[in-house]
Tab-separated table of N, CA and C in Angstrom:
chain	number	residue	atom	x	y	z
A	1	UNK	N	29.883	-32.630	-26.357
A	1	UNK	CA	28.843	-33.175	-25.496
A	1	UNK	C	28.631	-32.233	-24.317
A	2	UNK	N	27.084	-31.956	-23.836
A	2	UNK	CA	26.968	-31.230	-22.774
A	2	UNK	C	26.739	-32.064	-21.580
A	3	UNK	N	27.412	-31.566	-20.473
A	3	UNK	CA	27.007	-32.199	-19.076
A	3	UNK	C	25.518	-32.376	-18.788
A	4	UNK	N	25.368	-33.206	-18.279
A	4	UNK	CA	23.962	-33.243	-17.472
A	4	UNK	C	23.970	-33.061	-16.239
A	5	UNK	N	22.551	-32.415	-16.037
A	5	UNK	CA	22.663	-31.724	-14.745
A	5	UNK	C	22.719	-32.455	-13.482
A	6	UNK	N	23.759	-32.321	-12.495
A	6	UNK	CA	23.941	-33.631	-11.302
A	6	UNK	C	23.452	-32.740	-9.779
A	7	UNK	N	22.415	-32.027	-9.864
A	7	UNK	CA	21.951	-31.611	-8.546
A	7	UNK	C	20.499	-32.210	-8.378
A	8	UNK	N	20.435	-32.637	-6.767
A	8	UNK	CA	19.210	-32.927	-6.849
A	8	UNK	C	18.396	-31.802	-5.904
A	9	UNK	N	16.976	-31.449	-5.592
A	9	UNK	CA	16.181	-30.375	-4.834
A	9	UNK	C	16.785	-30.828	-3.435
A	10	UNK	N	17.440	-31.748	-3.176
A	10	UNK	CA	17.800	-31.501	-1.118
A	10	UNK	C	18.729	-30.805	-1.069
A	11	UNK	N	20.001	-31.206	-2.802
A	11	UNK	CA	21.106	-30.091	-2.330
A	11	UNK	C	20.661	-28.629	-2.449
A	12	UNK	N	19.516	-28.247	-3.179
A	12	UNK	CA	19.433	-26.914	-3.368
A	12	UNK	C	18.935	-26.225	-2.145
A	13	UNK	N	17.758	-26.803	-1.767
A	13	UNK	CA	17.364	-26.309	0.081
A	13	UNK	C	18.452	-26.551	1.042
A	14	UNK	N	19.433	-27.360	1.105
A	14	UNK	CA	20.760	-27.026	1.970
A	14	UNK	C	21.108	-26.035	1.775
A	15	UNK	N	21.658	-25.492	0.791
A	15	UNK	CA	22.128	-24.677	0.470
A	15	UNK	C	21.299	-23.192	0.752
A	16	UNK	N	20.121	-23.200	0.865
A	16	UNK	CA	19.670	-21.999	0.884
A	16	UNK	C	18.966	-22.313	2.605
A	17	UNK	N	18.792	-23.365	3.099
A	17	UNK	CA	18.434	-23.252	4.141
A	17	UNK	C	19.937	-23.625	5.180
A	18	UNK	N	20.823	-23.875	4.924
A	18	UNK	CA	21.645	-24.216	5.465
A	18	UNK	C	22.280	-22.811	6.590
A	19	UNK	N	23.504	-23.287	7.294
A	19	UNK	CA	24.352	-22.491	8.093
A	19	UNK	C	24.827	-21.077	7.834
A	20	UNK	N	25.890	-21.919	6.121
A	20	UNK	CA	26.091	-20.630	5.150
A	20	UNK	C	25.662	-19.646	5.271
A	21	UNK	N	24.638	-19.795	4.064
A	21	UNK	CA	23.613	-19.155	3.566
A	21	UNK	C	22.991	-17.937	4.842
A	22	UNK	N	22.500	-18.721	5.992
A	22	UNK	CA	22.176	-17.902	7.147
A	22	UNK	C	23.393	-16.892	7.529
A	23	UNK	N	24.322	-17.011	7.586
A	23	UNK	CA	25.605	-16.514	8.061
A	23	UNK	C	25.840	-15.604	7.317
A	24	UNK	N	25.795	-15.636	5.935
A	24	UNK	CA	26.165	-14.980	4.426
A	24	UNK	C	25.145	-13.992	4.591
A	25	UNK	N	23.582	-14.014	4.315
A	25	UNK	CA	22.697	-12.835	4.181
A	25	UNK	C	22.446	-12.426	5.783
A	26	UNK	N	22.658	-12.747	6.885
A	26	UNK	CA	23.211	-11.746	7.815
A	26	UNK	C	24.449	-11.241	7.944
A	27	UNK	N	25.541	-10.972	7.308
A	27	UNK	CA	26.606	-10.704	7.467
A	27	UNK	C	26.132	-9.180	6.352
A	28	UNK	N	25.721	-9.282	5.525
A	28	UNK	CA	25.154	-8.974	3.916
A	28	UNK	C	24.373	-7.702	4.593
A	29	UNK	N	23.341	-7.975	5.627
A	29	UNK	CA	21.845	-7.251	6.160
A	29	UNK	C	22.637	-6.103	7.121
A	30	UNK	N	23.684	-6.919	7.945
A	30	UNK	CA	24.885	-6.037	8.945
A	30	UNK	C	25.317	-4.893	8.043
A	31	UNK	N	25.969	-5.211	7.178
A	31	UNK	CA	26.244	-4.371	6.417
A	31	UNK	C	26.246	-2.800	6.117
A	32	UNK	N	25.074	-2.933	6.256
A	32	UNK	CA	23.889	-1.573	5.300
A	32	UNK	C	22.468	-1.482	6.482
A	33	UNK	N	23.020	-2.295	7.795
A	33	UNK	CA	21.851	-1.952	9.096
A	33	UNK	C	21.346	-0.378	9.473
A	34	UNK	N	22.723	0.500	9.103
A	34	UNK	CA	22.263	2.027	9.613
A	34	UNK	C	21.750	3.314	8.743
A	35	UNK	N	21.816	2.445	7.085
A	35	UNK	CA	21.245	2.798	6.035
A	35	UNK	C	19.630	2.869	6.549
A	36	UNK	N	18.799	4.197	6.534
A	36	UNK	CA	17.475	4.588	6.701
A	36	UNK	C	16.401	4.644	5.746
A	37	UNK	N	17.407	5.088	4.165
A	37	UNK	CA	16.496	5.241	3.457
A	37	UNK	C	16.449	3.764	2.542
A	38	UNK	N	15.079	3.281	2.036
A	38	UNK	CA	15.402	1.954	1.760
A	38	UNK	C	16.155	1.799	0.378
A	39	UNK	N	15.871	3.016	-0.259
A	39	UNK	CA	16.443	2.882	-2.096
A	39	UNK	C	17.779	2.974	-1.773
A	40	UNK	N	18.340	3.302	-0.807
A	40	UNK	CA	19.639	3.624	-0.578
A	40	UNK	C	20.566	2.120	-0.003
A	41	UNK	N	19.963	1.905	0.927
A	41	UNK	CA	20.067	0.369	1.424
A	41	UNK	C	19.958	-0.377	0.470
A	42	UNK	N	18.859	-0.365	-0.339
A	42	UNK	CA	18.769	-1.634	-1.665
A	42	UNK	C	19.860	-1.644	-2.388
A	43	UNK	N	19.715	-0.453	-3.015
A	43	UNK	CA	21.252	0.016	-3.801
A	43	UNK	C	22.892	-0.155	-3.431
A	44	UNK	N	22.832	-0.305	-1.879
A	44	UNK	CA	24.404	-1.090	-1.216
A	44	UNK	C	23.780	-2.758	-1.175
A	45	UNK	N	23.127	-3.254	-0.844
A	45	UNK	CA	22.858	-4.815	-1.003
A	45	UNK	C	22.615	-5.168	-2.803
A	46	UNK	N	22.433	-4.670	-3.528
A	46	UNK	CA	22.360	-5.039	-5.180
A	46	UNK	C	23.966	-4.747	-5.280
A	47	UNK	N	24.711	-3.756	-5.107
A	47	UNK	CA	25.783	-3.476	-5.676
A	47	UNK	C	26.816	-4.592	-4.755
A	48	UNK	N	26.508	-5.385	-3.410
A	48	UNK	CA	27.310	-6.516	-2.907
A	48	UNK	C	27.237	-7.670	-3.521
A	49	UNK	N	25.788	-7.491	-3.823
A	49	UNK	CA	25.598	-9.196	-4.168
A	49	UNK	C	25.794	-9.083	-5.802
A	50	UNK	N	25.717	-8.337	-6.707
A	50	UNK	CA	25.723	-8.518	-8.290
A	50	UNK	C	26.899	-7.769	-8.381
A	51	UNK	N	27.293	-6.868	-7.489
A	51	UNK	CA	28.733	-6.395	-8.507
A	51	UNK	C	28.484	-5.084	-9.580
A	52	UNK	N	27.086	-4.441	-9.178
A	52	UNK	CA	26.612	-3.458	-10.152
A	52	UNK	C	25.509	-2.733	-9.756
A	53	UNK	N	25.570	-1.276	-9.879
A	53	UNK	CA	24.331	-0.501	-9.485
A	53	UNK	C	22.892	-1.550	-10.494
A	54	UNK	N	22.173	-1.289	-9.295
A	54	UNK	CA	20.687	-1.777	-10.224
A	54	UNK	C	19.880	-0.504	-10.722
A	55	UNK	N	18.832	-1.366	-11.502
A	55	UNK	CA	17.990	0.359	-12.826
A	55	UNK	C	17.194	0.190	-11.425
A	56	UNK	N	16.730	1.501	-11.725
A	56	UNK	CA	15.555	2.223	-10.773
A	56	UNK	C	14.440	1.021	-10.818
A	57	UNK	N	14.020	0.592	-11.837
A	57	UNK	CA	12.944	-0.402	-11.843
A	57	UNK	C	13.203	-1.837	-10.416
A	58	UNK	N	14.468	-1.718	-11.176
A	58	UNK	CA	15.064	-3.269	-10.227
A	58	UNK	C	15.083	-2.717	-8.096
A	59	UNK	N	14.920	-1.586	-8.280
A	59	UNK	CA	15.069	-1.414	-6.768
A	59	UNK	C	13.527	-1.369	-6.156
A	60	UNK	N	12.674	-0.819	-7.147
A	60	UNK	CA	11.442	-0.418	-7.072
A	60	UNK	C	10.481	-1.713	-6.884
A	61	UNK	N	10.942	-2.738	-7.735
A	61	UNK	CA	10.268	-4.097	-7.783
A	61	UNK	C	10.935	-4.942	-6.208
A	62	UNK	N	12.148	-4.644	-5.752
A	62	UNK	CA	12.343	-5.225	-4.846
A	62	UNK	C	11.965	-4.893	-3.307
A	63	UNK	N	12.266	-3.472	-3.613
A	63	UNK	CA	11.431	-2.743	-1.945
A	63	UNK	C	10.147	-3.066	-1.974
A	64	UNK	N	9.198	-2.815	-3.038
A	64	UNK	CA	7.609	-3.730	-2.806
A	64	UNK	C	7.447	-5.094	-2.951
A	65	UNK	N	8.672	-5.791	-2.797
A	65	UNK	CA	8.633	-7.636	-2.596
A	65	UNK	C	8.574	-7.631	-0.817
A	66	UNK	N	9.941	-6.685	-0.273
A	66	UNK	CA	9.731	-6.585	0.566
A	66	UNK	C	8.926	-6.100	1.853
A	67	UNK	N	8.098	-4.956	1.480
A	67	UNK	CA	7.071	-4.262	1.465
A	67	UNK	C	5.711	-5.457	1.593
A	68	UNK	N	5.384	-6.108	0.488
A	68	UNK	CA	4.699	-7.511	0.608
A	68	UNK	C	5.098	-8.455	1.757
A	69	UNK	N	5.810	-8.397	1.714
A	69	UNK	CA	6.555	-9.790	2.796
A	69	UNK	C	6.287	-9.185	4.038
A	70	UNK	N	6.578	-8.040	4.256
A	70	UNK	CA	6.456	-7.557	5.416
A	70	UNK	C	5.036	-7.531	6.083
A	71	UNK	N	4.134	-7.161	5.067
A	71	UNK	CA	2.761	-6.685	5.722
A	71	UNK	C	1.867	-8.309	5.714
A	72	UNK	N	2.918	-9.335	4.766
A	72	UNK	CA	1.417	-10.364	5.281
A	72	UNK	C	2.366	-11.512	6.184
A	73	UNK	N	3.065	-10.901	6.971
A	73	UNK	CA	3.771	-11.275	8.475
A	73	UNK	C	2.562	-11.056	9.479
């Protein structure tokens, strides 16, 4: 028999809006703050959080997420 799933959407926004979470991806951002170049920076924040260099694609798709985010601030 498989479990059924016991989360509901408030625990998931705690969790990502919560204390943690805030504490965790600034601790994460500290990190790799004096890193200049961004493929270089991406590449120490992918290899903290997954545990593994990312493909060129995966850095490329994420600097223009951020890149987006940034410019419609």
């Amino acid at each position: 028999a498989q479990r059924g799933e016991s989360t509901v959407p408030l625990q998931s926004l705690f969790m990502l809006n919560g204390k943690f979470a805030l504490e965790q991806s600034t601790a994460l951002a500290e990190r790799t703050a004096l890193l200049t170049d961004p493929a270089a920076r991406m590449e120490q924040l992918w290899l903290a959080a997954f545990a593994r260099q990312p493909k060129a694609k995966e850095v490329a798709t994420a600097i223009g997420y951020l890149e987006a985010y940034r410019s419609s601030r």
